[in-house]
Tab-separated table of C-alpha atoms and ligand atoms in Angstrom:
chain	number	residue	atom	x	y	z
A	29	MET	CA	19.804	19.472	23.392
A	30	GLN	CA	19.566	16.333	21.878
A	31	LEU	CA	18.425	17.068	18.229
A	32	TYR	CA	20.261	14.054	16.677
A	33	ASN	CA	20.506	10.291	16.352
A	34	THR	CA	22.164	8.404	19.520
A	35	LEU	CA	20.649	4.872	19.094
A	36	SER	CA	21.413	2.351	16.269
A	37	ALA	CA	19.302	0.807	13.597
A	38	GLU	CA	19.605	-2.605	15.878
A	39	GLU	CA	19.018	-1.077	19.937
A	40	ARG	CA	15.752	0.620	17.830
A	41	ALA	CA	14.453	-2.437	16.803
A	42	ILE	CA	15.025	-4.135	20.319
A	43	MET	CA	13.431	-0.753	22.554
A	44	ILE	CA	10.241	-1.088	19.535
A	45	ASP	CA	9.795	-5.093	20.471
A	46	ASP	CA	10.477	-4.167	24.046
A	47	ALA	CA	7.898	-1.676	24.176
A	48	GLY	CA	5.359	-3.852	22.416
A	49	GLN	CA	3.652	-0.951	21.814
A	50	GLN	CA	2.265	-0.778	18.198
A	51	ARG	CA	3.200	1.550	15.697
A	52	LEU	CA	1.496	3.446	12.733
A	53	THR	CA	2.974	4.323	9.775
A	54	LEU	CA	2.765	6.831	7.588
A	55	SER	CA	3.867	10.272	5.227
A	56	PHE	CA	2.629	13.539	3.979
A	57	TYR	CA	3.730	16.079	2.393
A	58	ALA	CA	3.109	19.970	2.400
A	59	TYR	CA	4.236	22.779	0.116
A	60	ALA	CA	4.437	25.956	1.546
A	61	LYS	CA	7.200	28.747	2.811
A	62	ILE	CA	9.115	28.041	5.291
A	63	GLU	CA	11.717	31.335	6.070
A	64	ASP	CA	14.543	29.157	7.827
A	65	PRO	CA	14.211	25.725	7.126
A	66	LYS	CA	17.201	25.070	9.554
A	67	LYS	CA	15.597	25.677	12.906
A	68	PHE	CA	12.396	24.045	11.247
A	69	ARG	CA	14.204	21.429	11.061
A	70	ASP	CA	15.758	21.285	14.695
A	71	ASP	CA	11.653	22.497	16.010
A	72	LEU	CA	11.093	19.195	14.818
A	73	PHE	CA	13.360	16.884	15.945
A	74	VAL	CA	12.661	17.861	19.879
A	75	ALA	CA	9.346	17.752	19.068
A	76	TRP	CA	8.703	14.211	16.833
A	77	ASN	CA	11.900	12.350	19.240
A	78	ALA	CA	10.083	13.703	22.510
A	79	LEU	CA	7.264	11.223	20.758
A	80	ASP	CA	9.471	8.565	19.657
A	81	ALA	CA	8.762	8.996	16.220
A	82	LEU	CA	10.216	8.101	14.286
A	83	GLY	CA	11.057	8.532	10.043
A	84	ARG	CA	12.570	10.305	6.395
A	85	ILE	CA	12.190	13.921	6.599
A	86	TYR	CA	13.692	16.151	4.189
A	87	VAL	CA	12.488	20.160	4.684
A	88	ALA	CA	13.196	22.924	2.573
A	89	ASN	CA	12.191	26.675	1.665
A	90	GLU	CA	9.929	25.055	-0.286
A	91	GLY	CA	7.882	22.806	2.324
A	92	ILE	CA	7.924	19.187	4.208
A	93	ASN	CA	8.088	15.907	2.943
A	94	ALA	CA	7.999	12.958	5.348
A	95	GLN	CA	7.574	9.332	5.583
A	96	MET	CA	7.329	7.746	9.686
A	97	SER	CA	6.695	5.297	12.266
A	98	ILE	CA	4.819	6.715	15.226
A	99	PRO	CA	3.807	4.873	17.819
A	100	GLU	CA	-0.429	4.763	17.769
A	101	GLU	CA	-0.997	6.253	21.298
A	102	ASN	CA	0.761	9.247	20.115
A	103	LEU	CA	-0.968	9.402	17.080
A	104	GLU	CA	-2.908	13.133	18.831
A	105	ALA	CA	0.135	14.403	19.842
A	106	PHE	CA	1.518	13.947	17.014
A	107	ARG	CA	-1.149	16.198	14.742
A	108	ALA	CA	-0.689	18.531	17.509
A	109	THR	CA	2.957	18.580	16.767
A	110	LEU	CA	1.890	19.713	13.179
A	111	GLU	CA	-1.466	21.915	13.753
A	112	VAL	CA	0.835	24.444	15.399
A	113	TYR	CA	1.962	25.847	12.012
A	114	ASP	CA	-0.280	26.924	10.135
A	115	PHE	CA	0.681	25.289	6.773
A	116	MET	CA	-0.206	21.587	8.277
A	117	LYS	CA	-3.403	22.550	9.564
A	118	GLY	CA	-6.125	19.865	9.003
A	119	ILE	CA	-3.344	18.114	7.062
A	120	ARG	CA	-3.541	14.898	5.754
A	121	LEU	CA	-1.981	12.116	7.156
A	122	ASN	CA	-1.794	8.745	4.377
A	123	GLU	CA	-1.707	5.910	7.013
A	124	ALA	CA	0.070	2.937	5.164
A	125	VAL	CA	-2.114	-0.559	4.591
A	126	GLU	CA	-0.079	-2.891	6.371
A	127	HIS	CA	2.414	-1.541	9.676
A	128	ASP	CA	4.743	-2.981	10.216
A	129	ASP	CA	6.713	-1.582	13.413
A	130	HIS	CA	10.484	-1.741	12.396
A	131	SER	CA	9.140	0.069	8.908
A	132	PHE	CA	11.446	2.733	10.293
A	133	LEU	CA	14.457	2.704	13.585
A	134	LYS	CA	16.054	6.539	12.697
A	135	LEU	CA	14.473	9.539	13.453
A	136	THR	CA	15.923	11.622	9.810
A	137	ILE	CA	15.168	15.284	8.835
A	138	LYS	CA	17.393	16.183	6.689
A	139	VAL	CA	17.787	20.380	5.337
A	140	ARG	CA	17.370	20.023	1.377
A	141	HIS	CA	16.886	22.643	-1.508
A	142	LYS	CA	13.655	21.154	-2.597
A	143	ILE	CA	11.759	18.402	-1.625
A	144	VAL	CA	11.477	16.275	-4.577
A	145	ALA	CA	14.249	16.102	-6.463
A	146	ASP	CA	12.367	17.255	-9.569
A	147	GLY	CA	14.999	20.008	-11.866
A	148	LEU	CA	12.942	22.277	-12.472
A	149	ASN	CA	13.736	25.831	-11.853
A	150	ASP	CA	9.700	27.053	-9.958
A	151	GLU	CA	10.825	31.073	-10.828
A	152	THR	CA	9.657	30.498	-14.751
A	153	PHE	CA	5.899	28.746	-13.947
A	154	ASP	CA	3.287	29.234	-11.043
A	155	VAL	CA	3.250	25.713	-8.186
A	156	THR	CA	0.565	26.714	-7.333
A	157	ASN	CA	-1.532	25.683	-10.629
A	158	ILE	CA	-1.751	22.397	-10.241
A	159	GLY	CA	-3.832	19.673	-11.320
A	160	VAL	CA	-8.022	18.350	-10.190
A	161	HIS	CA	-7.430	16.193	-7.134
A	162	LEU	CA	-9.621	13.154	-7.234
A	163	LYS	CA	-10.525	10.168	-4.989
A	164	ALA	CA	-10.699	6.998	-5.595
A	165	LYS	CA	-13.962	6.361	-7.311
A	166	GLU	CA	-13.450	9.879	-8.892
A	167	PHE	CA	-10.230	8.535	-10.521
A	168	ASN	CA	-11.652	5.271	-11.079
A	169	GLU	CA	-14.598	6.805	-13.816
A	170	ILE	CA	-12.788	8.874	-15.972
A	171	LEU	CA	-10.156	5.592	-16.094
A	172	ASP	CA	-12.894	4.033	-18.297
A	173	ASP	CA	-12.916	7.500	-20.048
A	174	PRO	CA	-11.694	6.691	-23.780
A	175	ASN	CA	-9.907	10.299	-23.701
A	176	THR	CA	-8.013	9.597	-20.667
A	177	ILE	CA	-4.236	9.008	-21.036
A	178	VAL	CA	-3.028	7.936	-17.572
A	179	VAL	CA	0.617	7.858	-16.686
A	180	ASP	CA	2.429	7.140	-13.720
A	181	PHE	CA	5.143	9.949	-12.888
A	182	ARG	CA	7.266	6.988	-9.448
A	183	ASN	CA	10.280	5.169	-11.949
A	184	HIS	CA	11.031	2.054	-12.906
A	185	TYR	CA	11.557	0.103	-9.939
A	186	GLU	CA	8.423	1.234	-8.729
A	187	SER	CA	5.657	0.657	-11.697
A	188	GLU	CA	7.317	-2.673	-11.784
A	189	VAL	CA	5.505	-4.596	-9.292
A	190	GLY	CA	2.405	-2.500	-9.579
A	191	HIS	CA	0.456	-0.011	-11.641
A	192	PHE	CA	-2.802	0.740	-12.923
A	193	LYS	CA	-4.044	-0.791	-15.823
A	194	ASN	CA	-2.518	0.792	-19.092
A	195	ALA	CA	-0.796	3.999	-17.873
A	196	ILE	CA	2.117	4.914	-19.264
A	197	THR	CA	5.205	3.541	-17.067
A	198	PRO	CA	8.223	6.048	-17.971
A	199	ASP	CA	11.706	3.258	-18.140
A	200	VAL	CA	12.915	6.138	-16.099
A	201	GLU	CA	15.528	6.193	-12.546
A	202	THR	CA	14.280	9.256	-10.795
A	203	PHE	CA	11.028	11.815	-10.693
A	204	ARG	CA	13.488	14.889	-12.943
A	205	GLU	CA	13.024	11.728	-15.862
A	206	SER	CA	10.024	11.792	-16.755
A	207	LEU	CA	8.864	15.178	-16.737
A	208	PRO	CA	10.656	16.115	-20.211
A	209	ILE	CA	9.751	12.576	-21.891
A	210	ILE	CA	6.036	12.655	-21.086
A	211	ASN	CA	5.794	16.333	-22.133
A	212	GLU	CA	7.453	14.995	-25.702
A	213	GLN	CA	5.780	12.004	-25.839
A	214	LEU	CA	1.803	14.307	-24.853
A	215	GLN	CA	2.261	17.070	-27.170
A	216	ASN	CA	-0.062	16.142	-29.811
A	217	HIS	CA	-2.477	15.494	-27.177
A	218	LYS	CA	-2.622	19.124	-25.295
A	219	GLU	CA	-6.202	19.612	-25.568
A	220	ASP	CA	-8.394	16.830	-26.709
A	221	LYS	CA	-7.137	14.589	-24.033
A	222	ASN	CA	-7.840	14.050	-20.011
A	223	LEU	CA	-4.102	13.656	-18.260
A	224	VAL	CA	-4.543	12.133	-15.802
A	225	MET	CA	-1.489	11.384	-13.656
A	226	TYR	CA	-0.913	9.450	-10.424
A	227	CYS	CA	2.187	8.965	-7.726
A	228	THR	CA	3.080	7.024	-4.862
A	229	GLY	CA	1.535	9.719	-2.060
A	230	GLY	CA	0.571	12.743	-4.413
A	231	ILE	CA	3.675	15.191	-4.178
A	232	ARG	CA	5.297	14.516	-6.926
A	233	CYS	CA	2.299	15.002	-9.205
A	234	GLU	CA	1.911	17.980	-7.061
A	235	LYS	CA	4.878	19.585	-8.741
A	236	ALA	CA	4.421	18.094	-12.125
A	237	SER	CA	0.243	18.442	-12.252
A	238	ALA	CA	2.024	22.447	-11.942
A	239	TYR	CA	4.737	21.828	-14.850
A	240	PHE	CA	1.676	20.659	-17.973
A	241	LYS	CA	-0.301	22.912	-17.152
A	242	HIS	CA	2.377	25.123	-17.536
A	243	GLN	CA	3.064	23.583	-20.438
A	244	GLY	CA	-0.343	23.887	-22.804
A	245	PHE	CA	-2.316	20.659	-21.609
A	246	LYS	CA	-5.961	21.480	-20.925
A	247	ASN	CA	-7.050	18.816	-18.938
A	248	VAL	CA	-4.332	17.919	-16.216
A	249	TYR	CA	-5.623	15.188	-13.314
A	250	GLN	CA	-3.193	13.976	-9.978
A	251	LEU	CA	-4.689	10.870	-8.345
A	252	GLU	CA	-5.182	13.246	-4.996
A	253	GLY	CA	-2.611	11.503	-1.740
A	254	GLY	CA	-1.401	8.799	-3.977
A	255	ILE	CA	-1.930	5.234	-4.580
A	256	ILE	CA	-1.185	5.273	-0.443
A	257	ASN	CA	-4.338	6.652	-0.183
A	258	TYR	CA	-6.244	5.175	-3.305
A	259	ALA	CA	-6.193	2.394	-1.452
A	260	LYS	CA	-7.240	2.805	1.948
A	261	GLN	CA	-10.156	4.201	0.291
A	262	LEU	CA	-10.680	1.118	-1.920
A	263	LYS	CA	-11.184	-1.037	1.521
A	264	GLU	CA	-13.353	2.120	3.320
A	265	GLU	CA	-15.480	1.972	0.082
A	266	GLY	CA	-14.986	-1.353	-1.574
A	267	LEU	CA	-14.180	0.018	-4.152
A	268	GLU	CA	-12.881	-1.619	-7.347
A	269	SER	CA	-8.759	-1.303	-7.876
A	270	LYS	CA	-7.923	-0.765	-11.641
A	271	PHE	CA	-4.412	-0.611	-9.761
A	272	ILE	CA	-2.453	-3.988	-10.228
A	273	GLY	CA	0.042	-5.642	-8.304
A	274	LYS	CA	1.720	-3.968	-4.913
A	275	ASN	CA	2.779	-0.492	-4.339
A	276	PHE	CA	6.772	0.462	-3.990
A	277	VAL	CA	7.104	2.098	-0.496
A	278	PHE	CA	10.878	4.239	0.396
A	279	ASP	CA	10.899	2.207	4.202
A	280	ASN	CA	12.267	-1.573	5.289
A	281	ARG	CA	8.783	-2.878	4.137
A	282	LEU	CA	9.303	-1.841	0.360
A	283	GLY	CA	6.434	-2.231	-0.892
A	284	GLU	CA	2.624	-2.665	-0.302
A	285	ARG	CA	0.274	-5.722	-1.357
A	286	ILE	CA	-2.934	-3.619	-2.847
A	287	THR	CA	-3.715	-6.443	-4.729
A	288	ASP	CA	-3.365	-10.085	-5.044
A	289	ASP	CA	-2.005	-10.449	-8.576
A	290	ILE	CA	1.887	-10.816	-8.993
A	291	VAL	CA	2.652	-8.741	-11.994
A	292	SER	CA	6.606	-8.979	-11.703
A	293	GLN	CA	9.076	-11.594	-12.409
A	294	CYS	CA	12.683	-12.429	-9.764
A	295	HIS	CA	15.108	-11.028	-12.018
A	296	GLN	CA	17.152	-14.090	-12.102
A	297	CYS	CA	14.886	-17.300	-12.523
A	298	GLY	CA	12.562	-15.680	-13.853
A	299	LYS	CA	9.334	-17.246	-11.646
A	300	PRO	CA	6.563	-14.548	-11.243
A	301	CYS	CA	7.443	-13.010	-7.911
A	302	ASP	CA	7.618	-8.889	-6.699
A	303	ASN	CA	9.442	-9.244	-3.466
A	304	HIS	CA	12.662	-6.329	-3.820
A	305	THR	CA	15.512	-7.024	-2.513
A	306	ASN	CA	19.073	-4.318	-1.251
A	307	CYS	CA	21.946	-6.753	-2.821
A	308	GLU	CA	23.766	-8.459	0.331
A	309	ASN	CA	26.837	-6.915	-0.613
A	310	ASP	CA	27.933	-3.606	0.927
A	311	GLY	CA	30.105	-2.312	-2.115
A	312	CYS	CA	27.213	-3.185	-4.352
A	313	HIS	CA	23.394	-2.838	-2.752
A	314	LEU	CA	21.249	-2.897	-5.524
A	315	LEU	CA	17.660	-3.147	-5.759
A	316	PHE	CA	16.464	-5.704	-7.458
A	317	ILE	CA	13.273	-8.678	-7.069
A	318	GLN	CA	13.537	-11.699	-6.264
A	319	CYS	CA	12.804	-14.905	-4.970
A	320	ASP	CA	12.821	-17.191	-2.190
A	321	GLU	CA	15.167	-20.137	-3.675
A	322	CYS	CA	17.279	-17.502	-5.544
A	323	LYS	CA	17.121	-15.761	-1.965
A	324	ALA	CA	19.051	-19.108	-0.029
A	325	ALA	CA	20.963	-20.112	-3.355
A	326	MET	CA	22.315	-16.859	-3.787
A	327	GLU	CA	22.264	-15.595	-0.645
A	328	ASN	CA	20.898	-12.312	-0.788
A	329	CYS	CA	23.155	-11.010	-4.035
A	330	CYS	CA	22.293	-10.248	-7.093
A	331	SER	CA	25.121	-11.841	-8.705
A	332	THR	CA	27.764	-14.224	-9.220
A	333	GLU	CA	30.187	-11.578	-8.334
A	334	CYS	CA	28.643	-10.395	-5.515
A	335	LEU	CA	28.205	-13.743	-4.082
A	336	GLU	CA	32.228	-14.256	-4.416
A	337	ILE	CA	32.813	-10.968	-2.397
A	338	ILE	CA	30.203	-11.682	0.261
A	339	HIS	CA	32.423	-14.467	1.951
A	340	MET	CA	35.693	-12.829	0.925
A	341	PRO	CA	37.352	-11.409	4.467
A	342	LEU	CA	36.456	-7.977	5.046
A	343	VAL	CA	39.786	-5.991	5.073
A	344	ASP	CA	39.483	-7.798	1.128
A	345	GLN	CA	35.206	-5.874	0.193
A	346	VAL	CA	36.541	-2.822	1.831
A	347	ARG	CA	39.325	-2.658	-0.885
A	348	LEU	CA	37.106	-3.891	-3.429
A	349	ARG	CA	34.517	-1.036	-2.560
A	350	THR	CA	37.040	2.171	-1.726
A	351	GLY	CA	35.969	4.842	-3.646
A	352	LYS	CA	32.874	3.698	-4.741
A	353	GLN	CA	29.758	5.799	-3.840
A	354	VAL	CA	27.261	3.180	-2.683
A	355	GLY	CA	26.016	5.180	0.014
A	356	ASN	CA	25.092	3.544	3.818
A	357	LYS	CA	23.610	0.740	3.183
A	358	VAL	CA	20.416	2.764	1.074
A	359	PHE	CA	19.694	0.817	-1.974
A	360	ARG	CA	21.213	1.045	-5.606
A	361	LYS	CA	17.907	2.559	-7.625
A	362	GLY	CA	19.845	0.800	-10.971
A	363	LYS	CA	20.129	-2.303	-13.341
A	364	SER	CA	22.255	-4.967	-14.295
A	365	GLU	CA	22.758	-6.705	-17.062
A	366	ASN	CA	22.934	-9.231	-14.822
A	367	LEU	CA	19.368	-9.809	-13.958
A	368	LYS	CA	17.136	-11.859	-17.254
A	369	PHE	CA	14.121	-11.155	-16.049
A	370	LYS	CA	14.156	-6.893	-15.129
A	371	HIS	CA	11.343	-5.194	-17.090
A	372	SER	CA	10.605	-1.451	-17.917
A	373	GLY	CA	8.886	0.863	-19.881
A	374	GLU	CA	5.966	-1.412	-21.196
A	375	LEU	CA	5.050	-3.877	-18.643
A	376	PRO	CA	2.208	-6.505	-18.482
A	377	GLU	CA	-1.658	-5.291	-17.483
A	378	THR	CA	-2.333	-8.532	-16.589
A	379	ALA	CA	-1.346	-10.800	-13.220
A	380	LEU	CA	1.275	-13.389	-13.956
A	381	ALA	CA	0.404	-15.536	-10.317
A	382	THR	CA	-1.900	-15.032	-7.549
A	383	ALA	CA	0.375	-13.620	-3.932
A	384	GLN	CA	-0.589	-15.890	-0.956
A	385	LYS	CA	-0.510	-13.967	1.963
A	386	PRO	CA	1.873	-14.111	4.366
A	387	ALA	CA	1.173	-13.705	8.173
A	388	ASP	CA	3.483	-11.489	8.792
A	389	ILE	CA	5.331	-9.146	6.075
A	390	ARG	CA	8.206	-9.621	7.213
A	391	GLN	CA	8.120	-12.976	7.708
A	392	LYS	CA	8.680	-13.648	11.243
A	393	ILE	CA	6.777	-16.064	13.440
A	394	LYS	CA	6.767	-13.314	16.717
A	395	VAL	CA	5.567	-14.229	20.309
A	396	LYS	CA	3.653	-11.855	22.110
A	397	LYS	CA	5.367	-10.666	25.148
A	398	VAL	CA	6.013	-8.107	27.861
A	399	LEU	CA	9.343	-7.315	29.093
A	400	LEU	CA	10.056	-7.480	32.349
A	401	GLY	CA	13.074	-6.721	33.460
A	402	LYS	CA	17.182	-7.677	33.734
A	403	ALA	CA	19.470	-10.292	34.700
A	404	GLU	CA	21.054	-9.002	37.876
A	405	HIS	CA	23.296	-11.612	39.386
A	406	TYR	CA	23.845	-15.806	38.536
A	407	TYR	CA	25.356	-18.295	40.236
A	408	VAL	CA	27.470	-20.462	38.335
A	409	LYS	CA	26.973	-24.068	40.106
A	410	ALA	CA	22.687	-23.937	41.058
A	411	GLN	CA	22.140	-22.036	38.254
A	412	VAL	CA	19.742	-19.631	39.634
A	413	GLY	CA	19.438	-16.628	38.289
A	414	GLN	CA	18.873	-13.064	39.697
A	415	PHE	CA	16.474	-9.923	37.858
A	416	THR	CA	14.916	-6.655	39.091
A	417	ILE	CA	11.629	-6.439	38.036
A	418	GLU	CA	11.347	-3.010	35.976
A	419	ASN	CA	7.896	-3.385	33.988
A	420	HIS	CA	4.574	-5.140	34.409
A	421	GLU	CA	4.935	-7.800	37.263
A	422	LEU	CA	5.530	-11.860	37.513
A	423	ASN	CA	3.824	-14.987	38.931
A	424	SER	CA	4.278	-17.930	39.691
A	425	GLY	CA	3.049	-20.597	37.167
A	426	ASP	CA	3.678	-17.828	33.627
A	427	LYS	CA	5.529	-18.895	30.867
A	428	ILE	CA	8.374	-16.683	30.831
A	429	LEU	CA	11.770	-16.627	28.228
A	430	ILE	CA	15.311	-16.015	28.599
A	431	SER	CA	17.609	-14.094	25.549
A	432	GLY	CA	20.467	-12.366	25.503
A	433	PRO	CA	23.323	-13.226	23.016
A	434	THR	CA	25.201	-16.085	25.147
A	435	THR	CA	21.636	-17.806	26.327
A	436	GLY	CA	20.167	-17.184	22.876
A	437	GLU	CA	15.885	-17.490	23.644
A	438	GLN	CA	14.890	-19.570	26.558
A	439	GLU	CA	11.598	-20.702	26.917
A	440	LEU	CA	10.381	-21.858	30.219
A	441	ILE	CA	7.628	-22.167	33.157
A	442	LEU	CA	8.256	-20.792	36.774
A	443	ASN	CA	7.061	-23.020	39.690
A	444	LYS	CA	8.466	-21.218	42.298
A	445	ILE	CA	9.972	-18.111	42.074
A	446	ILE	CA	11.842	-15.891	45.434
A	447	VAL	CA	11.730	-12.864	46.240
A	448	ASP	CA	13.653	-11.567	49.828
A	449	GLY	CA	14.737	-15.146	50.845
A	450	ALA	CA	10.912	-15.777	50.877
A	451	GLU	CA	9.071	-18.284	48.696
A	452	THR	CA	6.409	-15.861	46.649
A	453	GLN	CA	2.668	-15.738	44.021
A	454	SER	CA	4.570	-12.382	42.656
A	455	ALA	CA	6.903	-10.267	42.205
A	456	LYS	CA	6.644	-6.478	41.707
A	457	ILE	CA	8.118	-3.928	40.104
A	458	GLY	CA	11.640	-3.573	42.049
A	459	ASP	CA	11.219	-6.569	43.094
A	460	LYS	CA	14.540	-8.591	43.310
A	461	VAL	CA	13.122	-11.654	41.800
A	462	THR	CA	15.702	-15.389	41.498
A	463	PHE	CA	14.503	-18.742	40.669
A	464	GLU	CA	16.457	-21.273	39.208
A	465	VAL	CA	17.245	-22.198	35.295
A	466	PRO	CA	18.526	-25.601	33.765
A	467	PHE	CA	21.285	-23.913	31.971
A	468	ARG	CA	23.796	-20.818	32.885
A	469	ILE	CA	22.180	-16.950	32.731
A	470	ARG	CA	24.826	-13.715	31.645
A	471	LEU	CA	24.550	-10.407	32.446
A	472	SER	CA	23.108	-8.551	29.675
A	473	ASP	CA	19.603	-11.231	29.994
A	474	LYS	CA	16.595	-9.942	29.583
A	475	VAL	CA	13.822	-11.983	31.261
A	476	TYR	CA	9.912	-11.477	29.320
A	477	LYS	CA	6.507	-12.595	30.275
A	478	ILE	CA	5.346	-14.654	26.985
A	479	LEU	CA	1.673	-13.592	26.737
A	480	GLU	CA	-0.437	-15.998	25.145
B	525	ZN	ZN1	13.954	-16.565	-8.718
B	526	ZN	ZN1	25.160	-6.847	-5.697
């Protein structure tokens, strides 16, 4: 039985594009009592792998926390895999505002001590005694109450690109640090103020609200489903957004735009910008904000040191980072002296600029195409390629794309196709089809039909 990934992220990305399917990015969590997290993990892996579900999931004795990418056509089947567990019956799946077929490229399910690193000793208080859940409309209303204190329970790199107006945004790197800081800061308002909290998807507030009630806060409220769900309700109900900027997310997208306001600056030149980058140097991987111009000039690096390092021979780079804990391509959440325009703690309440909407969030021009098959054989002199059709069909007059590591991407229109030695109008699955090409075909080349 396969219980782990066998494909690399690159192979998976190509497969997703070849399949041409639409994928949904979603997240969910549930606190529950799970007796055997290892078995739970393996059962989920088997069920989800079969559905082509990808993502980053943590399971623990206390429950499950999942961020995932699911083929749209498998959504109901996926939901059925959750419904077999009593504690996930009717669970709310937080759908992302902006979908990206490459948001996750692996299925990683890890057994952890906790589903969120909160540093709390749960034995000492009742974790089920949580705050009042508020929907977007109610959340907007309570924010208008002068007796409300609103706290952002995310970290500095998250609140920097977007937050609720007038929120307290603790200058912390982890959730666990923010709990005692806020407790101390609001010591004298345990009874007279509404303590209103929010986070990305709601999971951190589930624990934080129980903690603050235990600390003696009388009026504790939390945003149901977090910013992700708030944004969805804004769209559905046409509500005003009291959140400004971008919602940072932990997948390859690194953020979803909630409003057009840009509230942060490029960390290198100070220009209004809210695009996070993961420093190109494998020995660094610092997460920071970088504008397109600085990205080009600095080649995705956070500092001139990192820029020098990436131009060194690979052996020297590896030698330099030996012994350093930087994780495997996962970004590092620290700060750097080099970044002059990094802000945390007190953040601006107004926009510095307005975002231009890119057509595609990965800013890559997408050609709609469907995979037909792979090259079977090539004839050097005649410049003829032979392909086996494995999917869809090929018709004379079709515009095709031939793609491969050496060939690159070549587009052409087919006027003449031959199957079994005879010219034909259409080739179907299983047919070996030959046609002329103005270049040399390689055995690893793939042929796609371009859909206009
Ligand atoms: Zn810049
Ligand atoms: Zn760096």
